[in-house]
CSV table of C-alpha atoms and ligand atoms in Angstrom, one decimal:
chain,number,residue,atom,x,y,z
T,1,MET,CA,105.3,86.0,111.7
T,2,GLU,CA,105.8,88.8,114.3
T,3,ARG,CA,103.8,91.9,113.4
T,4,TYR,CA,104.3,95.7,113.9
T,5,THR,CA,102.6,97.2,117.0
T,6,LYS,CA,99.4,99.2,116.7
T,7,THR,CA,101.3,102.5,117.4
T,8,ALA,CA,103.9,101.7,114.7
T,9,MET,CA,101.1,101.0,112.2
T,10,LEU,CA,99.2,104.1,113.1
T,11,LEU,CA,102.3,106.4,112.7
T,12,HIS,CA,103.4,104.6,109.5
T,13,TRP,CA,100.0,105.0,107.7
T,14,LEU,CA,99.3,108.6,109.0
T,15,VAL,CA,102.7,109.7,107.7
T,16,ALA,CA,102.2,107.8,104.4
T,17,ILE,CA,98.8,109.4,103.7
T,18,LEU,CA,99.9,112.9,104.7
T,19,ILE,CA,103.1,112.9,102.6
T,20,ILE,CA,101.2,111.6,99.5
T,21,ALA,CA,98.5,114.2,100.0
T,22,ALA,CA,100.9,117.0,100.6
T,23,PHE,CA,103.0,116.0,97.6
T,24,LEU,CA,100.0,115.9,95.2
T,25,LEU,CA,98.6,119.2,96.7
T,26,GLY,CA,102.1,120.8,96.4
T,27,LEU,CA,102.2,119.9,92.6
T,28,THR,CA,98.6,121.1,92.1
T,29,MET,CA,98.8,124.4,94.0
T,30,VAL,CA,102.0,125.7,92.3
T,31,ASP,CA,100.2,125.3,88.9
T,32,ILE,CA,97.2,127.5,89.8
T,33,LYS,CA,97.6,130.8,87.9
T,34,GLY,CA,97.5,134.1,89.7
T,35,ILE,CA,96.7,134.5,93.4
T,36,THR,CA,93.2,133.1,94.0
T,37,PRO,CA,91.4,132.3,97.2
T,38,THR,CA,91.7,128.6,96.3
T,39,LYS,CA,95.4,128.8,95.8
T,40,LEU,CA,95.9,130.5,99.1
T,41,LYS,CA,93.7,127.9,100.8
T,42,TYR,CA,95.7,125.1,99.2
T,43,TYR,CA,99.0,126.7,100.3
T,44,SER,CA,97.8,126.8,103.9
T,45,TRP,CA,96.5,123.2,103.9
T,46,HIS,CA,99.8,122.1,102.3
T,47,LYS,CA,101.8,123.8,105.0
T,48,TRP,CA,99.6,122.4,107.8
T,49,MET,CA,99.9,118.8,106.4
T,50,GLY,CA,103.6,119.2,106.1
T,51,VAL,CA,104.1,120.6,109.6
T,52,THR,CA,101.9,117.7,110.9
T,53,VAL,CA,104.3,115.3,109.1
T,54,LEU,CA,107.2,116.9,110.9
T,55,PHE,CA,105.5,116.5,114.3
T,56,LEU,CA,104.7,112.9,113.5
T,57,ALA,CA,108.3,112.3,112.3
T,58,VAL,CA,109.5,113.4,115.7
T,59,ALA,CA,107.0,111.1,117.4
T,60,ARG,CA,108.0,108.2,115.1
T,61,ALA,CA,111.7,108.7,115.6
T,62,LEU,CA,111.3,108.8,119.4
T,63,TRP,CA,109.1,105.7,119.3
T,64,ARG,CA,111.5,103.9,117.1
T,65,ALA,CA,114.4,104.6,119.3
T,66,LYS,CA,112.7,102.6,122.1
T,67,HIS,CA,111.1,99.8,120.0
T,68,THR,CA,112.8,97.3,117.7
T,69,PRO,CA,110.8,96.4,114.6
T,70,PRO,CA,110.1,92.8,113.8
T,71,PRO,CA,113.0,90.9,112.2
T,72,HIS,CA,113.5,90.7,108.4
T,73,PRO,CA,111.9,87.7,106.8
T,74,ALA,CA,114.1,84.6,107.2
T,75,ASN,CA,114.2,83.6,103.6
T,76,ALA,CA,115.1,87.0,102.0
T,77,PRO,CA,118.7,87.4,100.7
T,78,ALA,CA,121.0,89.5,102.9
T,79,TRP,CA,121.4,92.2,100.3
T,80,GLN,CA,117.7,92.8,100.2
T,81,ASN,CA,117.6,93.1,104.0
T,82,LYS,CA,120.4,95.6,103.9
T,83,ALA,CA,118.7,97.5,101.1
T,84,ALA,CA,115.5,97.6,103.1
T,85,ASP,CA,117.4,99.0,106.1
T,86,VAL,CA,119.0,101.7,104.0
T,87,VAL,CA,115.7,102.8,102.4
T,88,HIS,CA,114.0,102.9,105.8
T,89,TYR,CA,116.7,105.2,107.2
T,90,LEU,CA,116.5,107.4,104.1
T,91,LEU,CA,112.7,107.6,104.5
T,92,TYR,CA,113.2,108.7,108.1
T,93,PHE,CA,115.6,111.4,106.8
T,94,PHE,CA,113.1,112.6,104.2
T,95,ILE,CA,110.1,112.9,106.6
T,96,PHE,CA,112.2,115.4,108.5
T,97,ALA,CA,114.1,117.1,105.7
T,98,VAL,CA,111.2,117.6,103.3
T,99,PRO,CA,108.9,119.5,105.8
T,100,ILE,CA,111.9,121.4,107.3
T,101,SER,CA,112.9,122.6,103.8
T,102,GLY,CA,109.3,123.7,103.1
T,103,TYR,CA,109.3,125.6,106.4
T,104,LEU,CA,112.6,127.3,105.6
T,105,TYR,CA,111.5,128.1,102.1
T,106,THR,CA,108.3,129.8,103.4
T,107,LEU,CA,110.3,131.9,105.9
T,108,ALA,CA,112.8,132.7,103.1
T,109,ALA,CA,109.9,134.0,101.0
T,110,GLY,CA,109.1,136.3,104.0
T,111,VAL,CA,105.9,134.5,105.0
T,112,PRO,CA,105.4,133.3,108.5
T,113,VAL,CA,103.9,129.8,109.0
T,114,VAL,CA,100.8,129.8,111.1
T,115,TYR,CA,100.0,126.2,112.0
T,116,LEU,CA,96.3,125.5,111.6
T,117,GLY,CA,95.7,129.2,111.5
T,118,VAL,CA,96.3,129.5,115.2
T,119,TRP,CA,99.9,129.0,116.1
T,120,GLN,CA,102.6,131.2,114.5
T,121,MET,CA,105.7,129.1,114.3
T,122,PRO,CA,109.1,130.7,115.0
T,123,VAL,CA,110.3,133.2,112.4
T,124,LEU,CA,114.0,132.1,112.5
T,125,PHE,CA,115.3,134.6,110.0
T,126,GLU,CA,114.3,137.4,107.7
T,127,GLY,CA,113.3,136.4,104.2
T,128,THR,CA,115.3,137.7,101.2
T,129,PRO,CA,115.0,137.0,97.4
T,130,GLU,CA,118.4,135.3,97.5
T,131,LEU,CA,117.3,132.9,100.3
T,132,LYS,CA,114.0,132.3,98.6
T,133,ALA,CA,115.8,131.3,95.3
T,134,PHE,CA,118.2,129.1,97.4
T,135,PHE,CA,115.5,127.1,99.3
T,136,LYS,CA,113.0,126.6,96.4
T,137,PRO,CA,115.0,124.0,94.5
T,138,ILE,CA,116.0,122.3,97.8
T,139,HIS,CA,112.3,121.7,98.7
T,140,TYR,CA,111.6,120.6,95.2
T,141,TRP,CA,114.6,118.2,94.8
T,142,LEU,CA,114.2,116.7,98.3
T,143,ASN,CA,110.6,116.0,97.3
T,144,MET,CA,111.5,114.3,94.0
T,145,SER,CA,114.2,112.2,95.8
T,146,MET,CA,111.8,111.2,98.5
T,147,ALA,CA,109.2,110.2,95.8
T,148,LEU,CA,111.8,107.9,94.3
T,149,PHE,CA,112.4,106.1,97.6
T,150,VAL,CA,108.7,106.0,98.4
T,151,ILE,CA,108.1,104.2,95.1
T,152,ALA,CA,111.0,101.8,95.7
T,153,HIS,CA,109.6,101.1,99.2
T,154,ALA,CA,106.0,100.5,98.1
T,155,GLY,CA,107.2,98.5,95.1
T,156,ALA,CA,109.3,96.2,97.4
T,157,ALA,CA,106.3,95.8,99.8
T,158,LEU,CA,104.1,94.8,96.8
T,159,LYS,CA,106.7,92.4,95.6
T,160,HIS,CA,106.9,90.7,99.0
T,161,HIS,CA,103.1,90.4,99.0
T,162,PHE,CA,102.3,89.2,95.4
T,163,ILE,CA,105.6,87.5,94.3
T,164,ASP,CA,107.4,86.2,97.5
T,165,ARG,CA,104.1,85.8,99.4
T,166,ASP,CA,106.0,86.0,102.7
T,167,GLY,CA,103.6,88.1,104.8
T,168,VAL,CA,105.9,91.1,105.0
T,169,LEU,CA,103.2,93.6,103.9
T,170,LYS,CA,100.5,92.0,106.1
T,171,ARG,CA,102.5,92.7,109.3
T,172,MET,CA,102.1,96.5,108.6
T,173,LEU,CA,98.4,96.1,107.9
T,174,PRO,CA,95.8,96.3,110.8
I,1,HEM,C1,105.6,116.0,103.8
I,1,HEM,C2,105.8,117.2,103.7
I,1,HEM,C3,105.8,118.0,102.4
I,1,HEM,C4,105.7,117.5,101.1
I,1,HEM,C5,105.5,116.1,100.6
I,1,HEM,C6,105.7,118.7,100.2
I,1,HEM,C7,105.7,118.6,98.8
I,1,HEM,C8,105.7,119.7,98.0
I,1,HEM,C9,105.7,119.7,96.5
I,1,HEM,C10,105.7,118.4,95.7
I,1,HEM,C11,105.7,121.0,96.1
I,1,HEM,C12,105.7,121.5,94.6
I,1,HEM,C13,107.1,121.9,94.3
I,1,HEM,C14,107.2,122.5,92.9
I,1,HEM,O1,106.6,122.0,91.9
I,1,HEM,O2,107.9,123.6,92.8
I,1,HEM,C15,105.7,121.9,97.2
I,1,HEM,C16,105.7,123.2,97.2
I,1,HEM,C17,105.7,124.1,98.3
I,1,HEM,N1,105.8,123.7,99.6
I,1,HEM,FE1,105.9,121.8,100.3
I,1,HEM,N2,105.9,119.8,101.0
I,1,HEM,C18,105.9,119.4,102.3
I,1,HEM,C19,106.0,120.3,103.4
I,1,HEM,C20,105.9,121.7,103.4
I,1,HEM,C21,105.9,122.5,104.5
I,1,HEM,C22,106.0,122.0,106.0
I,1,HEM,C23,105.8,123.8,104.1
I,1,HEM,C24,105.8,125.1,104.9
I,1,HEM,C25,105.5,125.2,106.1
I,1,HEM,C26,105.8,123.7,102.6
I,1,HEM,C27,105.8,124.8,101.8
I,1,HEM,C28,105.7,124.8,100.4
I,1,HEM,C29,105.6,126.0,99.6
I,1,HEM,C30,105.4,127.4,100.0
I,1,HEM,C31,105.6,125.5,98.3
I,1,HEM,C32,105.3,126.3,97.0
I,1,HEM,C33,106.6,126.5,96.2
I,1,HEM,C34,106.3,127.6,95.2
I,1,HEM,O3,105.3,128.3,95.2
I,1,HEM,O4,107.2,127.7,94.3
I,1,HEM,N3,105.9,122.4,102.2
I,1,HEM,N4,105.7,121.1,98.4
């Protein structure tokens, strides 16, 4: 069966690892009481991971626009192929929307984002308590929605591997 290219695999797994790490770190850091050095360090790491996801998302979308993925497995029902396409497009949407919402939320809180501690990213607007309260649930709910589709996506990949045994997961594995 036709496989994904090395570039497609690299971008796929880098983004997968980073969104899972940023997601778990996000849930952990907000629960740390008070303002401790560890909490501040985690917030910075979280933002850097998220901004990296955004850069990789741009690279992925540009790459994808020029390269067609391998065809759907021949024996899968049409509705499953359609569902896979819809979920893949939604995941593309989330890898942009989730980091952008985190970035806007940070600016809304009046904090500039300094990528890797060296590059201050554009401060697009001035933060206010109203904007902060507006963006906070947006970042949260985009994350929870993305998590749902990530679980569906990974669950479908595992079903292909262990139940259908059709090699669909293997073509994304090096
Ligand atoms: C793939 C990218 C990202 C993922 C998966 C992610 C995930 C999360 C999660 C799960 C939380 C916890 C939400 C809560 O329980 O309230 C969170 C919080 C937060 N995220 Fe992100 N995030 C991402 C990108 C970003 C980016 C790019 C920034 C800023 C540059 C950012 C800034 C924040 C901030 C400041 C919080 C803390 C919210 C608070 O203190 O109430 N995130 N993120």
